[in-house]
């Protein structure tokens, strides 16, 4: 009887360690899946040109502790696209390995108009810089919109301050590059308001916030001023 208790005790210890090991492995898998290193240029995989030092300078949010890695990447990608729109066009949008790439026969008017706008755009030398009040405005709206499954710019939470001159709201993506590409294409937005804001030289400061959304899984709010 005593020997049986010892065997049971050993077996329970073995099960505990096995469960701990399995949980650790699961945690590592999830960490690797969700983690994004904000020091790695999000456009480097598309062209070695993006690894030049002038594009590293576009990473104006790299030392901002309140932003997540992908929220920083939103700002980094915006700055790189604005600095060299033609390189962004040729190496990213028209690159077959880009998720948003479309073969010529499948391109609609939004896609073709973005090609033309990037071709003709002048480089914007001034970078968008992260600003706390813009971030707080974007974060509050992203949080409340996500919780309620809301789509739009009106504040569903009356406590959310509207501290911006231009605002972009995007739904369905959690990666900075995907968010920016979707806003630039601006499908089904005849005014192309999001694209115009992203490519405008009128703004100097920005705040970006990516939060869960009950309908679209993710939503991003970017406030500019």
mmCIF file of C-alpha atoms in Angstrom:
data_model
loop_
_atom_site.group_PDB
_atom_site.id
_atom_site.type_symbol
_atom_site.label_atom_id
_atom_site.label_comp_id
_atom_site.label_asym_id
_atom_site.label_seq_id
_atom_site.Cartn_x
_atom_site.Cartn_y
_atom_site.Cartn_z
ATOM 1 C CA UNK A 1 0.000 0.000 0.000
ATOM 2 C CA UNK A 2 2.803 2.364 0.923
ATOM 3 C CA UNK A 3 4.647 1.467 -2.309
ATOM 4 C CA UNK A 4 1.504 2.252 -4.351
ATOM 5 C CA UNK A 5 1.282 5.683 -2.756
ATOM 6 C CA UNK A 6 4.898 6.347 -3.711
ATOM 7 C CA UNK A 7 4.185 5.367 -7.336
ATOM 8 C CA UNK A 8 1.126 7.606 -7.410
ATOM 9 C CA UNK A 9 3.146 10.488 -5.967
ATOM 10 C CA UNK A 10 5.888 10.039 -8.594
ATOM 11 C CA UNK A 11 3.277 9.853 -11.346
ATOM 12 C CA UNK A 12 1.635 13.104 -10.173
ATOM 13 C CA UNK A 13 5.005 14.864 -10.117
ATOM 14 C CA UNK A 14 5.695 13.624 -13.647
ATOM 15 C CA UNK A 15 2.304 14.907 -14.861
ATOM 16 C CA UNK A 16 2.919 18.289 -13.235
ATOM 17 C CA UNK A 17 6.283 18.733 -14.969
ATOM 18 C CA UNK A 18 4.864 17.543 -18.294
ATOM 19 C CA UNK A 19 2.015 20.032 -18.048
ATOM 20 C CA UNK A 20 4.426 22.833 -17.132
ATOM 21 C CA UNK A 21 6.640 21.975 -20.096
ATOM 22 C CA UNK A 22 3.683 21.896 -22.464
ATOM 23 C CA UNK A 23 2.378 25.230 -21.192
ATOM 24 C CA UNK A 24 5.820 26.805 -21.606
ATOM 25 C CA UNK A 25 6.079 25.535 -25.172
ATOM 26 C CA UNK A 26 2.600 26.867 -25.952
ATOM 27 C CA UNK A 27 3.525 30.235 -24.460
ATOM 28 C CA UNK A 28 6.671 30.413 -26.573
ATOM 29 C CA UNK A 29 4.736 29.612 -29.727
ATOM 30 C CA UNK A 30 2.211 32.352 -29.030
ATOM 31 C CA UNK A 31 4.944 34.837 -28.159
ATOM 32 C CA UNK A 32 6.794 34.165 -31.391
ATOM 33 C CA UNK A 33 3.568 34.426 -33.371
ATOM 34 C CA UNK A 34 2.444 37.770 -31.967
ATOM 35 C CA UNK A 35 5.765 39.450 -31.266
ATOM 36 C CA UNK A 36 7.057 42.019 -33.755
ATOM 37 C CA UNK A 37 10.463 43.630 -33.368
ATOM 38 C CA UNK A 38 10.050 47.378 -33.922
ATOM 39 C CA UNK A 39 13.789 47.678 -34.671
ATOM 40 C CA UNK A 40 13.421 45.567 -37.838
ATOM 41 C CA UNK A 41 12.449 47.653 -40.849
ATOM 42 C CA UNK A 42 8.989 46.410 -41.950
ATOM 43 C CA UNK A 43 9.874 47.091 -45.605
ATOM 44 C CA UNK A 44 13.321 45.466 -45.596
ATOM 45 C CA UNK A 45 11.939 42.203 -46.990
ATOM 46 C CA UNK A 46 10.699 44.037 -50.084
ATOM 47 C CA UNK A 47 13.945 45.759 -51.068
ATOM 48 C CA UNK A 48 17.409 46.245 -49.604
ATOM 49 C CA UNK A 49 17.017 49.936 -50.462
ATOM 50 C CA UNK A 50 14.810 50.346 -47.423
ATOM 51 C CA UNK A 51 17.684 49.416 -45.102
ATOM 52 C CA UNK A 52 19.576 52.628 -45.895
ATOM 53 C CA UNK A 53 20.172 54.977 -42.969
ATOM 54 C CA UNK A 54 17.793 57.684 -44.207
ATOM 55 C CA UNK A 55 14.918 55.214 -43.896
ATOM 56 C CA UNK A 56 16.041 54.227 -40.405
ATOM 57 C CA UNK A 57 15.594 57.901 -39.541
ATOM 58 C CA UNK A 58 11.937 57.526 -40.529
ATOM 59 C CA UNK A 59 11.438 55.378 -37.417
ATOM 60 C CA UNK A 60 10.536 58.393 -35.302
ATOM 61 C CA UNK A 61 8.531 56.338 -32.778
ATOM 62 C CA UNK A 62 11.237 53.776 -31.976
ATOM 63 C CA UNK A 63 11.861 55.088 -28.439
ATOM 64 C CA UNK A 64 8.224 55.762 -27.531
ATOM 65 C CA UNK A 65 7.347 53.396 -24.699
ATOM 66 C CA UNK A 66 3.554 53.773 -24.842
ATOM 67 C CA UNK A 67 3.329 52.456 -28.426
ATOM 68 C CA UNK A 68 3.306 48.775 -29.358
ATOM 69 C CA UNK A 69 5.678 47.460 -32.023
ATOM 70 C CA UNK A 70 3.017 47.518 -34.744
ATOM 71 C CA UNK A 71 1.762 50.954 -33.696
ATOM 72 C CA UNK A 72 5.340 52.160 -34.156
ATOM 73 C CA UNK A 73 5.467 50.422 -37.528
ATOM 74 C CA UNK A 74 2.393 52.328 -38.693
ATOM 75 C CA UNK A 75 4.320 55.571 -38.230
ATOM 76 C CA UNK A 76 7.541 54.137 -39.676
ATOM 77 C CA UNK A 77 5.825 52.888 -42.837
ATOM 78 C CA UNK A 78 3.959 56.164 -43.280
ATOM 79 C CA UNK A 79 7.200 58.127 -43.080
ATOM 80 C CA UNK A 80 9.018 55.851 -45.519
ATOM 81 C CA UNK A 81 6.156 55.920 -48.016
ATOM 82 C CA UNK A 82 5.999 59.715 -47.833
ATOM 83 C CA UNK A 83 9.774 60.073 -48.212
ATOM 84 C CA UNK A 84 10.009 57.837 -51.290
ATOM 85 C CA UNK A 85 6.557 57.131 -52.781
ATOM 86 C CA UNK A 86 8.016 55.790 -56.038
ATOM 87 C CA UNK A 87 10.146 53.190 -54.260
ATOM 88 C CA UNK A 88 7.140 52.242 -52.154
ATOM 89 C CA UNK A 89 5.159 51.729 -55.345
ATOM 90 C CA UNK A 90 7.729 49.633 -57.178
ATOM 91 C CA UNK A 91 9.054 47.554 -54.288
ATOM 92 C CA UNK A 92 5.921 47.075 -52.167
ATOM 93 C CA UNK A 93 2.576 47.659 -53.892
ATOM 94 C CA UNK A 94 3.686 46.186 -57.231
ATOM 95 C CA UNK A 95 5.635 43.353 -55.624
ATOM 96 C CA UNK A 96 3.895 39.972 -56.152
ATOM 97 C CA UNK A 97 4.824 38.877 -52.635
ATOM 98 C CA UNK A 98 2.882 41.795 -51.161
ATOM 99 C CA UNK A 99 -0.478 40.666 -49.766
ATOM 100 C CA UNK A 100 -2.174 43.595 -51.522
ATOM 101 C CA UNK A 101 -0.605 42.958 -54.932
ATOM 102 C CA UNK A 102 -2.976 42.550 -57.850
ATOM 103 C CA UNK A 103 -2.126 41.467 -61.387
ATOM 104 C CA UNK A 104 -2.782 44.157 -63.974
ATOM 105 C CA UNK A 105 -6.006 42.588 -65.280
ATOM 106 C CA UNK A 106 -7.479 42.443 -61.771
ATOM 107 C CA UNK A 107 -6.774 46.045 -60.752
ATOM 108 C CA UNK A 108 -9.775 48.278 -60.100
ATOM 109 C CA UNK A 109 -9.945 52.062 -60.220
ATOM 110 C CA UNK A 110 -8.831 52.445 -56.596
ATOM 111 C CA UNK A 111 -5.727 50.369 -57.217
ATOM 112 C CA UNK A 112 -4.881 52.175 -60.456
ATOM 113 C CA UNK A 113 -5.436 55.592 -58.937
ATOM 114 C CA UNK A 114 -3.060 54.745 -56.082
ATOM 115 C CA UNK A 115 -0.429 53.705 -58.632
ATOM 116 C CA UNK A 116 -0.826 57.075 -60.338
ATOM 117 C CA UNK A 117 -0.777 59.028 -57.071
ATOM 118 C CA UNK A 118 2.414 57.324 -55.874
ATOM 119 C CA UNK A 119 4.052 57.841 -59.273
ATOM 120 C CA UNK A 120 3.373 61.573 -59.243
ATOM 121 C CA UNK A 121 3.859 62.267 -55.523
ATOM 122 C CA UNK A 122 6.714 64.479 -54.370
ATOM 123 C CA UNK A 123 8.902 63.305 -51.468
ATOM 124 C CA UNK A 124 7.890 64.702 -48.081
ATOM 125 C CA UNK A 125 11.081 65.430 -46.202
ATOM 126 C CA UNK A 126 9.429 66.288 -42.883
ATOM 127 C CA UNK A 127 8.665 63.232 -40.768
ATOM 128 C CA UNK A 128 5.524 62.537 -38.795
ATOM 129 C CA UNK A 129 6.475 62.519 -35.119
ATOM 130 C CA UNK A 130 4.564 60.709 -32.366
ATOM 131 C CA UNK A 131 2.631 62.973 -30.048
ATOM 132 C CA UNK A 132 0.997 61.873 -26.786
ATOM 133 C CA UNK A 133 -2.320 63.745 -27.071
ATOM 134 C CA UNK A 134 -2.821 62.382 -30.606
ATOM 135 C CA UNK A 135 -2.160 58.895 -29.270
ATOM 136 C CA UNK A 136 -4.586 59.303 -26.370
ATOM 137 C CA UNK A 137 -7.267 60.518 -28.773
ATOM 138 C CA UNK A 138 -6.661 57.571 -31.125
ATOM 139 C CA UNK A 139 -6.406 55.005 -28.320
ATOM 140 C CA UNK A 140 -9.663 56.011 -26.640
ATOM 141 C CA UNK A 141 -11.579 55.818 -29.927
ATOM 142 C CA UNK A 142 -9.957 52.506 -30.929
ATOM 143 C CA UNK A 143 -10.791 50.962 -27.539
ATOM 144 C CA UNK A 144 -14.427 52.085 -27.442
ATOM 145 C CA UNK A 145 -15.036 51.306 -31.136
ATOM 146 C CA UNK A 146 -13.567 47.850 -30.675
ATOM 147 C CA UNK A 147 -15.645 47.074 -27.600
ATOM 148 C CA UNK A 148 -18.905 48.149 -29.258
ATOM 149 C CA UNK A 149 -18.119 46.853 -32.745
ATOM 150 C CA UNK A 150 -18.484 50.419 -34.058
ATOM 151 C CA UNK A 151 -17.255 51.667 -37.446
ATOM 152 C CA UNK A 152 -16.760 55.395 -38.007
ATOM 153 C CA UNK A 153 -15.271 58.588 -36.607
ATOM 154 C CA UNK A 154 -17.973 59.695 -34.159
ATOM 155 C CA UNK A 155 -16.987 59.144 -30.533
ATOM 156 C CA UNK A 156 -19.193 56.425 -29.064
ATOM 157 C CA UNK A 157 -17.516 57.124 -25.735
ATOM 158 C CA UNK A 158 -18.217 60.753 -24.862
ATOM 159 C CA UNK A 159 -15.146 60.811 -22.617
ATOM 160 C CA UNK A 160 -12.891 60.377 -25.667
ATOM 161 C CA UNK A 161 -11.237 63.642 -26.644
ATOM 162 C CA UNK A 162 -10.969 64.524 -30.335
ATOM 163 C CA UNK A 163 -7.433 65.890 -30.517
ATOM 164 C CA UNK A 164 -6.603 65.835 -34.230
ATOM 165 C CA UNK A 165 -6.975 67.675 -37.537
ATOM 166 C CA UNK A 166 -7.146 64.521 -39.635
ATOM 167 C CA UNK A 167 -8.135 60.977 -38.706
ATOM 168 C CA UNK A 168 -7.916 57.540 -40.343
ATOM 169 C CA UNK A 169 -9.832 54.510 -39.086
ATOM 170 C CA UNK A 170 -9.022 51.057 -40.452
ATOM 171 C CA UNK A 171 -10.562 47.662 -39.696
ATOM 172 C CA UNK A 172 -9.364 44.092 -40.024
ATOM 173 C CA UNK A 173 -5.563 44.272 -39.871
ATOM 174 C CA UNK A 174 -3.074 44.259 -37.011
ATOM 175 C CA UNK A 175 0.224 44.760 -38.880
ATOM 176 C CA UNK A 176 1.447 48.294 -39.482
ATOM 177 C CA UNK A 177 2.223 47.798 -43.174
ATOM 178 C CA UNK A 178 -1.159 46.176 -43.871
ATOM 179 C CA UNK A 179 -2.956 49.019 -42.097
ATOM 180 C CA UNK A 180 -1.168 51.660 -44.178
ATOM 181 C CA UNK A 181 -1.679 49.824 -47.480
ATOM 182 C CA UNK A 182 -5.395 49.399 -46.807
ATOM 183 C CA UNK A 183 -5.771 53.098 -46.000
ATOM 184 C CA UNK A 184 -3.840 54.117 -49.119
ATOM 185 C CA UNK A 185 -6.000 51.953 -51.383
ATOM 186 C CA UNK A 186 -9.107 53.337 -49.644
ATOM 187 C CA UNK A 187 -11.490 50.894 -51.322
ATOM 188 C CA UNK A 188 -15.108 52.064 -51.515
ATOM 189 C CA UNK A 189 -14.244 55.547 -50.232
ATOM 190 C CA UNK A 190 -14.909 57.769 -53.283
ATOM 191 C CA UNK A 191 -13.339 60.839 -51.647
ATOM 192 C CA UNK A 192 -10.078 58.926 -50.974
ATOM 193 C CA UNK A 193 -9.976 60.834 -47.710
ATOM 194 C CA UNK A 194 -7.719 58.368 -45.884
ATOM 195 C CA UNK A 195 -5.207 58.304 -48.737
ATOM 196 C CA UNK A 196 -5.115 62.093 -48.920
ATOM 197 C CA UNK A 197 -4.444 62.364 -45.190
ATOM 198 C CA UNK A 198 -1.670 59.756 -45.257
ATOM 199 C CA UNK A 199 0.048 61.445 -48.214
ATOM 200 C CA UNK A 200 -0.453 65.033 -47.043
ATOM 201 C CA UNK A 201 2.422 67.274 -45.966
ATOM 202 C CA UNK A 202 0.097 69.366 -43.787
ATOM 203 C CA UNK A 203 0.583 67.201 -40.693
ATOM 204 C CA UNK A 204 3.596 67.044 -38.382
ATOM 205 C CA UNK A 205 2.360 64.927 -35.461
ATOM 206 C CA UNK A 206 0.636 61.569 -35.211
ATOM 207 C CA UNK A 207 -0.754 59.011 -32.802
ATOM 208 C CA UNK A 208 -1.591 55.432 -33.761
ATOM 209 C CA UNK A 209 -3.515 52.810 -31.796
ATOM 210 C CA UNK A 210 -4.353 49.214 -32.737
ATOM 211 C CA UNK A 211 -6.992 47.508 -30.596
ATOM 212 C CA UNK A 212 -9.235 44.406 -30.779
ATOM 213 C CA UNK A 213 -12.596 44.794 -32.527
ATOM 214 C CA UNK A 214 -15.619 42.608 -31.826
ATOM 215 C CA UNK A 215 -16.677 42.526 -35.496
ATOM 216 C CA UNK A 216 -13.496 42.935 -37.551
ATOM 217 C CA UNK A 217 -11.034 41.411 -35.042
ATOM 218 C CA UNK A 218 -8.824 44.532 -35.102
ATOM 219 C CA UNK A 219 -9.264 48.249 -35.601
ATOM 220 C CA UNK A 220 -6.666 50.984 -35.968
ATOM 221 C CA UNK A 221 -7.129 54.681 -35.380
ATOM 222 C CA UNK A 222 -4.485 57.161 -36.555
ATOM 223 C CA UNK A 223 -4.874 60.784 -35.499
ATOM 224 C CA UNK A 224 -2.871 63.527 -37.261
ATOM 225 C CA UNK A 225 -2.237 67.164 -36.502
#
